[in-house]
PDB file of C-alpha atoms in Angstrom:
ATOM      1  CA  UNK A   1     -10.663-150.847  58.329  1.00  0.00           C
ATOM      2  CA  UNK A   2      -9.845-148.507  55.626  1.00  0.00           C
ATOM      3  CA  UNK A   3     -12.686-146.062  54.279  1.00  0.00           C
ATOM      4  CA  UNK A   4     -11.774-146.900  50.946  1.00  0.00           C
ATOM      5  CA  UNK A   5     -12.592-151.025  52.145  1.00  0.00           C
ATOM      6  CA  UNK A   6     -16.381-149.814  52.656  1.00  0.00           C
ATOM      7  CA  UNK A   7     -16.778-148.403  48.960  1.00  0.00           C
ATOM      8  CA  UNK A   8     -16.363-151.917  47.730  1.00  0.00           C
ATOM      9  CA  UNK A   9     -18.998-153.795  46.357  1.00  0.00           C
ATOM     10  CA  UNK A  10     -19.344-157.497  47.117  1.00  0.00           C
ATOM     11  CA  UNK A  11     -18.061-158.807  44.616  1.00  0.00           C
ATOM     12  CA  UNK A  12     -14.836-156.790  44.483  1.00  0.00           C
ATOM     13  CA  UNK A  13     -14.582-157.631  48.051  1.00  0.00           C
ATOM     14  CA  UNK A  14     -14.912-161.370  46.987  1.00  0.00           C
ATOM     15  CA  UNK A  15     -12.387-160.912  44.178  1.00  0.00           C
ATOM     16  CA  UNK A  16      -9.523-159.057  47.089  1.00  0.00           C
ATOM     17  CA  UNK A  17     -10.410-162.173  49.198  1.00  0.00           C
ATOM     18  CA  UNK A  18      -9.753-164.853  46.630  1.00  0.00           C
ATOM     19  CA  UNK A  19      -6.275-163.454  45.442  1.00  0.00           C
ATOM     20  CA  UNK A  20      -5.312-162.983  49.195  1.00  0.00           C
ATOM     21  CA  UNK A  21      -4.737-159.150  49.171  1.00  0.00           C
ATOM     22  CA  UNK A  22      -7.333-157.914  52.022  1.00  0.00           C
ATOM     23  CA  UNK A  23      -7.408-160.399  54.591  1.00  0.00           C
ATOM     24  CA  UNK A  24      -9.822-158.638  57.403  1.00  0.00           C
ATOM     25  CA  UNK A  25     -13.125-159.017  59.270  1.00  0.00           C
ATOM     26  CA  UNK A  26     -16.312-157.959  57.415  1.00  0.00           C
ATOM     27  CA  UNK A  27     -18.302-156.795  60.020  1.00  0.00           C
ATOM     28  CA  UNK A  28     -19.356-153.082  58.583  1.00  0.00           C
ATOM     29  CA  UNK A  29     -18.097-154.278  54.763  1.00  0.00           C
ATOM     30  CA  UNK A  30     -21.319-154.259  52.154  1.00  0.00           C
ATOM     31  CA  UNK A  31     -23.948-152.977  54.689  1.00  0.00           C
ATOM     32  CA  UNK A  32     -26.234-153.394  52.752  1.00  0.00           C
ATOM     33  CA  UNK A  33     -26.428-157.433  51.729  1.00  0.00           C
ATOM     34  CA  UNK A  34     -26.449-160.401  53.485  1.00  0.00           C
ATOM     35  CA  UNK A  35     -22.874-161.999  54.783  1.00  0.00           C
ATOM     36  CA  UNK A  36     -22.816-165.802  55.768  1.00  0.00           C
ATOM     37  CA  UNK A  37     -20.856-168.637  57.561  1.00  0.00           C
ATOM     38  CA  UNK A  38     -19.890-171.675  56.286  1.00  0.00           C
ATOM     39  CA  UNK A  39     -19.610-175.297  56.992  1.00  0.00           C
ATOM     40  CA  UNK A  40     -17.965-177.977  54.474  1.00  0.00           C
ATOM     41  CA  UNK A  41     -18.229-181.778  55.410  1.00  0.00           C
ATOM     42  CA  UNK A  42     -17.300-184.982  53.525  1.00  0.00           C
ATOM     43  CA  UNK A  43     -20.199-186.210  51.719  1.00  0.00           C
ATOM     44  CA  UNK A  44     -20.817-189.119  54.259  1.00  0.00           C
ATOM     45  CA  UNK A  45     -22.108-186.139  56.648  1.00  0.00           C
ATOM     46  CA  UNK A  46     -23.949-184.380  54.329  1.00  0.00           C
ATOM     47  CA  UNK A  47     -27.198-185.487  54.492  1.00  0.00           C
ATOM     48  CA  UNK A  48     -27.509-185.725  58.297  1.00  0.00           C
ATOM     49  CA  UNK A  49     -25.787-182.587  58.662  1.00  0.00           C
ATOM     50  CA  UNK A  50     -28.720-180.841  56.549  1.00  0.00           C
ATOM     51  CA  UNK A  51     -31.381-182.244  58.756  1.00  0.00           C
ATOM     52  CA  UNK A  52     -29.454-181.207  61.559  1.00  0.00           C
ATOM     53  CA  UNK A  53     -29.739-177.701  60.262  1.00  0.00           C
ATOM     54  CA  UNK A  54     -33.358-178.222  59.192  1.00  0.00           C
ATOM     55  CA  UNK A  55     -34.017-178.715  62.659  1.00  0.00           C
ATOM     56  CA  UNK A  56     -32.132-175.769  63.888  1.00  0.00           C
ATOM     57  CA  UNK A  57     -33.025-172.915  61.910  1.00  0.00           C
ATOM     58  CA  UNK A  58     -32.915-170.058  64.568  1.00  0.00           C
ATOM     59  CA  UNK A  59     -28.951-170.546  64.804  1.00  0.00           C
ATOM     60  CA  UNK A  60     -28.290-172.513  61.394  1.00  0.00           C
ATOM     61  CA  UNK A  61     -30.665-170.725  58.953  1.00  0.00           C
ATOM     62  CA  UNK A  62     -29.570-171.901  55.741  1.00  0.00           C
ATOM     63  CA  UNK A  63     -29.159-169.951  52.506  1.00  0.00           C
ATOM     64  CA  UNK A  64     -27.382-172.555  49.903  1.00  0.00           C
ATOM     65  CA  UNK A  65     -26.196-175.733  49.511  1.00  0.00           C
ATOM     66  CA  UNK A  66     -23.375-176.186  47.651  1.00  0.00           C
ATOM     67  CA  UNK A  67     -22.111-179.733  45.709  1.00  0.00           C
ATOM     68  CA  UNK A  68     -20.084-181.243  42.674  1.00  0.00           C
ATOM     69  CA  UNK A  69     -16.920-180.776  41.238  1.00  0.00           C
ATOM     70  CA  UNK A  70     -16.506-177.226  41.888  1.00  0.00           C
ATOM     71  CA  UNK A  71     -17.890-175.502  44.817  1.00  0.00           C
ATOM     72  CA  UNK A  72     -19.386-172.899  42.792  1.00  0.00           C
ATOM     73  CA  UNK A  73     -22.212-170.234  44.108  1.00  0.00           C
ATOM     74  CA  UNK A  74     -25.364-170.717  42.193  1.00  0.00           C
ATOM     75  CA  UNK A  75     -28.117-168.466  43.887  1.00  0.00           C
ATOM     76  CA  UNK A  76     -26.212-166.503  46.637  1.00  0.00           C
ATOM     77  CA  UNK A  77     -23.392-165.258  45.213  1.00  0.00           C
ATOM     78  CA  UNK A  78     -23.487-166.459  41.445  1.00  0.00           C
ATOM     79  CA  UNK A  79     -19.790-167.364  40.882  1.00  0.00           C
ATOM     80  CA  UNK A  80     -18.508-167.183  44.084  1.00  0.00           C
ATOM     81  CA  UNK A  81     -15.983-169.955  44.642  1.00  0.00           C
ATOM     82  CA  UNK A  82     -16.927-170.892  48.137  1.00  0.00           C
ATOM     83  CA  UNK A  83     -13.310-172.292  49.084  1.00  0.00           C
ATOM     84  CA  UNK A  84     -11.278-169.198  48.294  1.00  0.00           C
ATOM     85  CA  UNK A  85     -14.108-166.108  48.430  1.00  0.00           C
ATOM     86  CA  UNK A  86     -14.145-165.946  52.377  1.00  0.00           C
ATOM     87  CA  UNK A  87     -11.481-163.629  53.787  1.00  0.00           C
ATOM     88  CA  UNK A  88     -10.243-166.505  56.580  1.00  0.00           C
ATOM     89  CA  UNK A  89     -11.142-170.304  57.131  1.00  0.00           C
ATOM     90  CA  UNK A  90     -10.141-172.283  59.645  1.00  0.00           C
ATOM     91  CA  UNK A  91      -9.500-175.960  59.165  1.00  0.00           C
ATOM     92  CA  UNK A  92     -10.438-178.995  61.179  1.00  0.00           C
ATOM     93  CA  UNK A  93      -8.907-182.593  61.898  1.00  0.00           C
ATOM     94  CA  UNK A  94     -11.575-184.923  63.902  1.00  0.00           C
ATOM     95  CA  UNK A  95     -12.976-182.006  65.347  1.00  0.00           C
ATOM     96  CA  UNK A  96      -9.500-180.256  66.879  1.00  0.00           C
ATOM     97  CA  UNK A  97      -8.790-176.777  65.085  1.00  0.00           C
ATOM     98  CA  UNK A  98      -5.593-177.069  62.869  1.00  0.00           C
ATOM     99  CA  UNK A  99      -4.976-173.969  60.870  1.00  0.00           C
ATOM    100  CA  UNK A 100      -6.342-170.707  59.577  1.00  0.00           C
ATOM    101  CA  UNK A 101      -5.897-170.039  56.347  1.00  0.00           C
ATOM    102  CA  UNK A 102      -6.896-167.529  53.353  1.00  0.00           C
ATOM    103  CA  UNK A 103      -7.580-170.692  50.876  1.00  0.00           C
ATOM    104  CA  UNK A 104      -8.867-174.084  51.121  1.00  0.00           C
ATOM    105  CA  UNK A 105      -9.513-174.844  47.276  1.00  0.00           C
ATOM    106  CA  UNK A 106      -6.747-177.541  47.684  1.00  0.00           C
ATOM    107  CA  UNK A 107      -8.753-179.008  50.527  1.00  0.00           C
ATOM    108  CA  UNK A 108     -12.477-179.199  48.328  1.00  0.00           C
ATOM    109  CA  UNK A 109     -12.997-183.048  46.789  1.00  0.00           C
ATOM    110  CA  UNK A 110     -16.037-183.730  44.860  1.00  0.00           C
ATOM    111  CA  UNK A 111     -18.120-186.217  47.621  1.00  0.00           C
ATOM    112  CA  UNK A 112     -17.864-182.518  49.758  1.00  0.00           C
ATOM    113  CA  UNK A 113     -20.939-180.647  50.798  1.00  0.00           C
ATOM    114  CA  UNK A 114     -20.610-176.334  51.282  1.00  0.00           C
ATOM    115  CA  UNK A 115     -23.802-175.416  54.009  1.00  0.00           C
ATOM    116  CA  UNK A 116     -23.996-171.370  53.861  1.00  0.00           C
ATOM    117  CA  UNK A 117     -25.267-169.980  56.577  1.00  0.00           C
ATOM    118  CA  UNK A 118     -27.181-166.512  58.088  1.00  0.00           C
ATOM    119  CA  UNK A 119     -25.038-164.590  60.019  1.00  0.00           C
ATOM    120  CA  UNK A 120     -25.844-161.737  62.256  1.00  0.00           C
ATOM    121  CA  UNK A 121     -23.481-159.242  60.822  1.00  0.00           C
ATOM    122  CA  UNK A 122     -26.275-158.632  58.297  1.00  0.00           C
ATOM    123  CA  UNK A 123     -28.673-157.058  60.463  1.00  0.00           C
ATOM    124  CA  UNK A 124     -26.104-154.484  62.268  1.00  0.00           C
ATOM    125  CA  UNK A 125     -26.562-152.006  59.678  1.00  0.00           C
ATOM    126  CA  UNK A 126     -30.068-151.809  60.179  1.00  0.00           C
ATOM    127  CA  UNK A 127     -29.596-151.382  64.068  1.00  0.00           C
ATOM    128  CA  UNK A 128     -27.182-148.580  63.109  1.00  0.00           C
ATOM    129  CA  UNK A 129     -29.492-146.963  61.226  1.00  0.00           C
ATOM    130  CA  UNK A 130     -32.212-147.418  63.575  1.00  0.00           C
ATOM    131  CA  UNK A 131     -29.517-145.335  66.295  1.00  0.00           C
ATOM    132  CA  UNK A 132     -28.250-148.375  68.206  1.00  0.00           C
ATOM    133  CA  UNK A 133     -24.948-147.517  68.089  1.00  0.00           C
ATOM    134  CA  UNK A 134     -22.271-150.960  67.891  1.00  0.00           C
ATOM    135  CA  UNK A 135     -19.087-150.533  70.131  1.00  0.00           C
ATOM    136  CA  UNK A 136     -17.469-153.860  68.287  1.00  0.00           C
ATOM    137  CA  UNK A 137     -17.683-151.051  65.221  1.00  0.00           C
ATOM    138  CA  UNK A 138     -16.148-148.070  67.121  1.00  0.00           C
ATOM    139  CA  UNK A 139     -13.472-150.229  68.509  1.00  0.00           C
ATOM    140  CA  UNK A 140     -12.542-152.462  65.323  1.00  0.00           C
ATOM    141  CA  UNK A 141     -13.089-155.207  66.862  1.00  0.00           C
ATOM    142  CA  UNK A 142     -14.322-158.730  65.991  1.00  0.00           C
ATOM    143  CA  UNK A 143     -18.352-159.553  68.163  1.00  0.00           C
ATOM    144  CA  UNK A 144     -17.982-161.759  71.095  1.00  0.00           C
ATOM    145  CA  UNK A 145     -19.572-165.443  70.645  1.00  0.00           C
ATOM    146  CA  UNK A 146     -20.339-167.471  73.217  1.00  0.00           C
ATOM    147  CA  UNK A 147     -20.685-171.561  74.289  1.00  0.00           C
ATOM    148  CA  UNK A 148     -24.049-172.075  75.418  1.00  0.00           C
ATOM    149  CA  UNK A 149     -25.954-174.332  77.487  1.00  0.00           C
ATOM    150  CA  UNK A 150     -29.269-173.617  75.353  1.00  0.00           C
ATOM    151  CA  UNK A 151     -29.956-177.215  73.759  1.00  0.00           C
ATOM    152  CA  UNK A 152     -30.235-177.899  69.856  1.00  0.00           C
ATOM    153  CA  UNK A 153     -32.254-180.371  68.287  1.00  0.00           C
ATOM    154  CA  UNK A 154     -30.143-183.440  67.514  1.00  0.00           C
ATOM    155  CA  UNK A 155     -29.917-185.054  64.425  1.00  0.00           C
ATOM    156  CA  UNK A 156     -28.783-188.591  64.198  1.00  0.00           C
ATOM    157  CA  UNK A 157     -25.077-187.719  64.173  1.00  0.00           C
ATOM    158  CA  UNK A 158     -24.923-184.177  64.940  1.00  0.00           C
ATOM    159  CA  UNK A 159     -25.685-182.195  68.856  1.00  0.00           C
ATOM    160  CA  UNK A 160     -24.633-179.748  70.484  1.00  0.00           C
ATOM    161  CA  UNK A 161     -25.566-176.403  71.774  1.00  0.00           C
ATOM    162  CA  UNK A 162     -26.177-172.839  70.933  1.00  0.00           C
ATOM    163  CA  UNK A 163     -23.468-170.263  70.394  1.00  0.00           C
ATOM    164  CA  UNK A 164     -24.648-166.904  70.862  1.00  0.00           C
ATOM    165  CA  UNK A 165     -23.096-163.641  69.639  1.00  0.00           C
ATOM    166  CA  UNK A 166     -23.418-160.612  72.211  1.00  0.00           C
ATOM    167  CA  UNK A 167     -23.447-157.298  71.625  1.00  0.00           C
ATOM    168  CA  UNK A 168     -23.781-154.355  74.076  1.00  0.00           C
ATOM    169  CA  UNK A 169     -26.731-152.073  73.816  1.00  0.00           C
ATOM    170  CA  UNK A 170     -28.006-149.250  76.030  1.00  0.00           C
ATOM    171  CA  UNK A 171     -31.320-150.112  78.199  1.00  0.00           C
ATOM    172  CA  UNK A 172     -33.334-148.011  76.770  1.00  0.00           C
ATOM    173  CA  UNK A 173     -32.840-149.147  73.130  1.00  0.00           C
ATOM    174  CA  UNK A 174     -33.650-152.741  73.347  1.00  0.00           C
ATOM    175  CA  UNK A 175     -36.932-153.141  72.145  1.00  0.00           C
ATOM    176  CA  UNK A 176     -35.534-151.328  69.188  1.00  0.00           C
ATOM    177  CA  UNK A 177     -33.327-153.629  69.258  1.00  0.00           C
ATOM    178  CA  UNK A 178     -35.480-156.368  69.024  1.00  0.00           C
ATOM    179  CA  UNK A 179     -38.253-154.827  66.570  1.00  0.00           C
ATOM    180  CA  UNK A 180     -35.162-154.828  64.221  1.00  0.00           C
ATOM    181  CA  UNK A 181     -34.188-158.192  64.413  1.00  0.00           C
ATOM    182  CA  UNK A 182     -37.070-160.187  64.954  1.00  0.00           C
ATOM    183  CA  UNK A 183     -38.225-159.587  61.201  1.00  0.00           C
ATOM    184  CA  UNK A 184     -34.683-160.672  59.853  1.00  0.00           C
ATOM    185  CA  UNK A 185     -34.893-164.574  60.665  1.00  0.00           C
ATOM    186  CA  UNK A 186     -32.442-165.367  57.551  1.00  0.00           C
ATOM    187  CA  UNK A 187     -29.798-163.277  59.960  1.00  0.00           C
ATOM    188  CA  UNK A 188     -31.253-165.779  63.358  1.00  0.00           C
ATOM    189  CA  UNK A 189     -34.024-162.917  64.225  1.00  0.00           C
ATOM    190  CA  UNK A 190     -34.671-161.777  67.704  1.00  0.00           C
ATOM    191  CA  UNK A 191     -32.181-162.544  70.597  1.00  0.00           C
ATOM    192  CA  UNK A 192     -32.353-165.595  72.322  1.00  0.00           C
ATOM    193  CA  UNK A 193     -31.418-163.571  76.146  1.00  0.00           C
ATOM    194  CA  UNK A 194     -31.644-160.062  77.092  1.00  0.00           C
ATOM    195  CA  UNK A 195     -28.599-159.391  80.134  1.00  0.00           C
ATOM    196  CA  UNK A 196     -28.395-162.684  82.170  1.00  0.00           C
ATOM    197  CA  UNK A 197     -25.814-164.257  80.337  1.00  0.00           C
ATOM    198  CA  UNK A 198     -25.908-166.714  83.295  1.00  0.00           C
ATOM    199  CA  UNK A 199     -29.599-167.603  82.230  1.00  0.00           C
ATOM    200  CA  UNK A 200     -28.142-169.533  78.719  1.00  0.00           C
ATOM    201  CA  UNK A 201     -24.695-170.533  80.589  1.00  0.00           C
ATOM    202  CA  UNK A 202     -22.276-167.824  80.148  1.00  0.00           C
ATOM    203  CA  UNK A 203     -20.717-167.692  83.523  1.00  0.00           C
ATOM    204  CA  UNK A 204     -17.051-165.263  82.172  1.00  0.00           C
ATOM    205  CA  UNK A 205     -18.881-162.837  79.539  1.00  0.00           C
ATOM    206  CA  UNK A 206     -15.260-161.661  79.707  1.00  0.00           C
ATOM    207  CA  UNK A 207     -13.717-163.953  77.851  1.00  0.00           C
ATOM    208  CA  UNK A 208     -15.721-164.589  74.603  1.00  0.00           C
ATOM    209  CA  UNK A 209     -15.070-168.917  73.290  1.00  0.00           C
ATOM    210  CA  UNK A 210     -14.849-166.558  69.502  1.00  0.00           C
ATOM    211  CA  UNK A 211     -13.950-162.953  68.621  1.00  0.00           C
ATOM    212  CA  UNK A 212     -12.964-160.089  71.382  1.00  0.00           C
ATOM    213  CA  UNK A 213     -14.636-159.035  74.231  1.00  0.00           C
ATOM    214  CA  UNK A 214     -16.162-155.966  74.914  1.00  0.00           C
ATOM    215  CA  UNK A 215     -16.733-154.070  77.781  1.00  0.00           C
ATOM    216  CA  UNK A 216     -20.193-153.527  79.074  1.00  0.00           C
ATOM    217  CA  UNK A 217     -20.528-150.329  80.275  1.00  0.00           C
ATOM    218  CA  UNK A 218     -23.399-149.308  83.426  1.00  0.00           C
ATOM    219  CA  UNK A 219     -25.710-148.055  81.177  1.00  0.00           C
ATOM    220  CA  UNK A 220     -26.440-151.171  78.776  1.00  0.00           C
ATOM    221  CA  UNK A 221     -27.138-155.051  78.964  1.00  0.00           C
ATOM    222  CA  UNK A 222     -25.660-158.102  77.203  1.00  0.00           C
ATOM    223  CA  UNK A 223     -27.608-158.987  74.158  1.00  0.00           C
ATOM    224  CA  UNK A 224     -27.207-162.520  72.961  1.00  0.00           C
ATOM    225  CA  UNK A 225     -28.179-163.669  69.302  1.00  0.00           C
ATOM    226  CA  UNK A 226     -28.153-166.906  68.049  1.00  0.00           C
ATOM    227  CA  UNK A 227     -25.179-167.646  65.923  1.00  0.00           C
ATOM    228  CA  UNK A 228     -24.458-169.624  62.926  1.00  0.00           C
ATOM    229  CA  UNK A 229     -21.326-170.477  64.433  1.00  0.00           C
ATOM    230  CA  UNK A 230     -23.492-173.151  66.312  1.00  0.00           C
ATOM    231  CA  UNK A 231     -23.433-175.872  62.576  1.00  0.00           C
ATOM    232  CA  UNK A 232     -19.903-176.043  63.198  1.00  0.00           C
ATOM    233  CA  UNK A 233     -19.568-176.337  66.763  1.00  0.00           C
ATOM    234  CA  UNK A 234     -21.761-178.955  66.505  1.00  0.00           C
ATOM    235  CA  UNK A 235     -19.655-180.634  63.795  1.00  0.00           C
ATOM    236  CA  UNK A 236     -17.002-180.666  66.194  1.00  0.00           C
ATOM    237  CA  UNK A 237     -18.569-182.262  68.671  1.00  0.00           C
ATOM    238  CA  UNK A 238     -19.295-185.428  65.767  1.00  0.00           C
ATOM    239  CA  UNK A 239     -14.991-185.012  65.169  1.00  0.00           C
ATOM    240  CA  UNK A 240     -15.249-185.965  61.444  1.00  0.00           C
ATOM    241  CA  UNK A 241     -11.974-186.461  59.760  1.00  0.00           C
ATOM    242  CA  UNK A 242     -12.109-182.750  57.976  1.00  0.00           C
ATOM    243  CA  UNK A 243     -14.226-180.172  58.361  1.00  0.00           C
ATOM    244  CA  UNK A 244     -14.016-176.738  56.870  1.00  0.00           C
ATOM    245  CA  UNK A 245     -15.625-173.254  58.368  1.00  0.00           C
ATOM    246  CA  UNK A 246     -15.128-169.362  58.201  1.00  0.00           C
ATOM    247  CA  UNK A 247     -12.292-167.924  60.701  1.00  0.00           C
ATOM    248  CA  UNK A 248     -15.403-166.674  63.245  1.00  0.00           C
ATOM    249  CA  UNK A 249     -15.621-163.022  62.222  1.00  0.00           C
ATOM    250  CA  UNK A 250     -14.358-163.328  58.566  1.00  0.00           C
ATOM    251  CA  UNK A 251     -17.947-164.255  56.540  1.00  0.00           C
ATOM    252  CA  UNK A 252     -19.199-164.663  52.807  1.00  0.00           C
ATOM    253  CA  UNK A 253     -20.258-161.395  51.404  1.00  0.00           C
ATOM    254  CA  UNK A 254     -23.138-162.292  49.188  1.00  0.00           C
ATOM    255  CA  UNK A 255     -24.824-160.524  46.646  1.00  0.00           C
ATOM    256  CA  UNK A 256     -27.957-161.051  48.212  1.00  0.00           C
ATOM    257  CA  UNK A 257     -29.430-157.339  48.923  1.00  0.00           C
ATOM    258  CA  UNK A 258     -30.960-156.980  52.921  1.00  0.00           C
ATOM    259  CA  UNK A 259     -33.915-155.338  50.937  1.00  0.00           C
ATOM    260  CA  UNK A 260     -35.004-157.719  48.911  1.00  0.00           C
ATOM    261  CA  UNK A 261     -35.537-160.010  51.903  1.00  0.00           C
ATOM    262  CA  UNK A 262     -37.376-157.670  53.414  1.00  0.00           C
ATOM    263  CA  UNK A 263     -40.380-157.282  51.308  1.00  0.00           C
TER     264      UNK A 263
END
């Protein structure tokens, strides 16, 4: 990442995004605001998918809806086109992965329904800060996410199960760790396991389902939060004909400031 990329406000970021010069993860980008994930479903889903996330807010905490003829921000990131503002999006075809792509404005119709969604990137600045120190950072690497077996609560169409990002952190800091968190539930709050990854299912921590592993070094434990990458795993398992999500790692920058959700 180049030091010049963390100067950037959001929506500068936003604007390199949409005309496809800085293509890059955002983990460390903006540390100061709120990032997001994203899930886009024909409008026949829509309204089951939101009670889906209703009943799932630990992993799908939601921060906008987004309808009509142009999927425009209203309260998150005023402006924002939500179909050419992320850095990556991958593409599905009844629920199989097809392509990652920079742009999916040609893919938006106006029955469509944009669910933005808490991520957990937003609260690694303020375990930074608070001296937990994040080897995905020091390494430039994407967070490992992980296929759980933890159930969520099905909707009528929509079920599935957690997925849980995991980051390292030294024994000794973990209830700092979790003090952090626990007040941020817009970013999933505390973790959902503290180093049994076989406890919620993860039986290879090794090999991350999303992102790049990390090693774990004899000193810390596996951390798992819940991750918004959960809405769209669990439109996958429904396989609708198209449905449209953030590249895992590449998130909305919003212009949502951490501090003013903290009050």
């Amino acid at each position: 990442m180049s030091e010049n990329h963390l100067q950037y406000s959001p929506a500068q970021l936003r604007a390199l995004f949409r005309n496809e010069s800085l293509v890059l993860p955002t983990a460390g980008l903006c540390p100061d605001y709120v990032q997001a994930n994203l899930a886009i479903l024909p409008g026949a889903y829509a309204e089951d998918f939101a009670e889906f996330i209703r009943k799932n807010p630990k992993p799908c905490p939601l921060l906008e809806v987004i309808t009509g003829d142009v999927p425009i921000s209203k309260t998150i990131a005023p402006g924002s086109d939500i179909t050419r503002d992320f850095p990556l999006y991958r593409v599905y075809r009844h629920g199989e992965p097809q392509e990652d792509i920079p742009d999916v404005s040609h893919l938006w119709t106006p029955d469509m329904a944009a669910f933005i969604i808490g991520c957990s990137l937003t609260f690694e600045a303020s375990l930074v800060r608070g001296g937990i120190p994040l080897k995905h950072y020091e390494q430039n690497k994407r967070v490992p996410m992980y296929n759980t077996d933890i159930p969520c609560v099905p909707s009528a169409l929509f079920y599935g199960n957690y997925v849980v990002s995991m980051r390292p952190v030294k024994r000794e800091l973990v209830p700092l760790a979790v003090s952090i968190t626990e007040k941020m539930d817009y970013a999933h709050g505390a973790p959902v396991q503290l180093g049994n990854p076989e406890e919620i299912g993860i039986f290879d921590i090794e090999h991350p389902d999303y992102g790049d592993p990390l090693e774990i070094a004899d000193d810390e434990i596996p951390v798992f939060w819940a991750c918004g990458v959960t809405a769209q795993a669990a439109a996958q398992q429904t396989k609708p004909e198209i449905m449209i999500s953030h590249s895992p790692g590449y998130m909305l920058i919003t212009d949502i400031r951490i501090s003013d959700l903290s009050k």
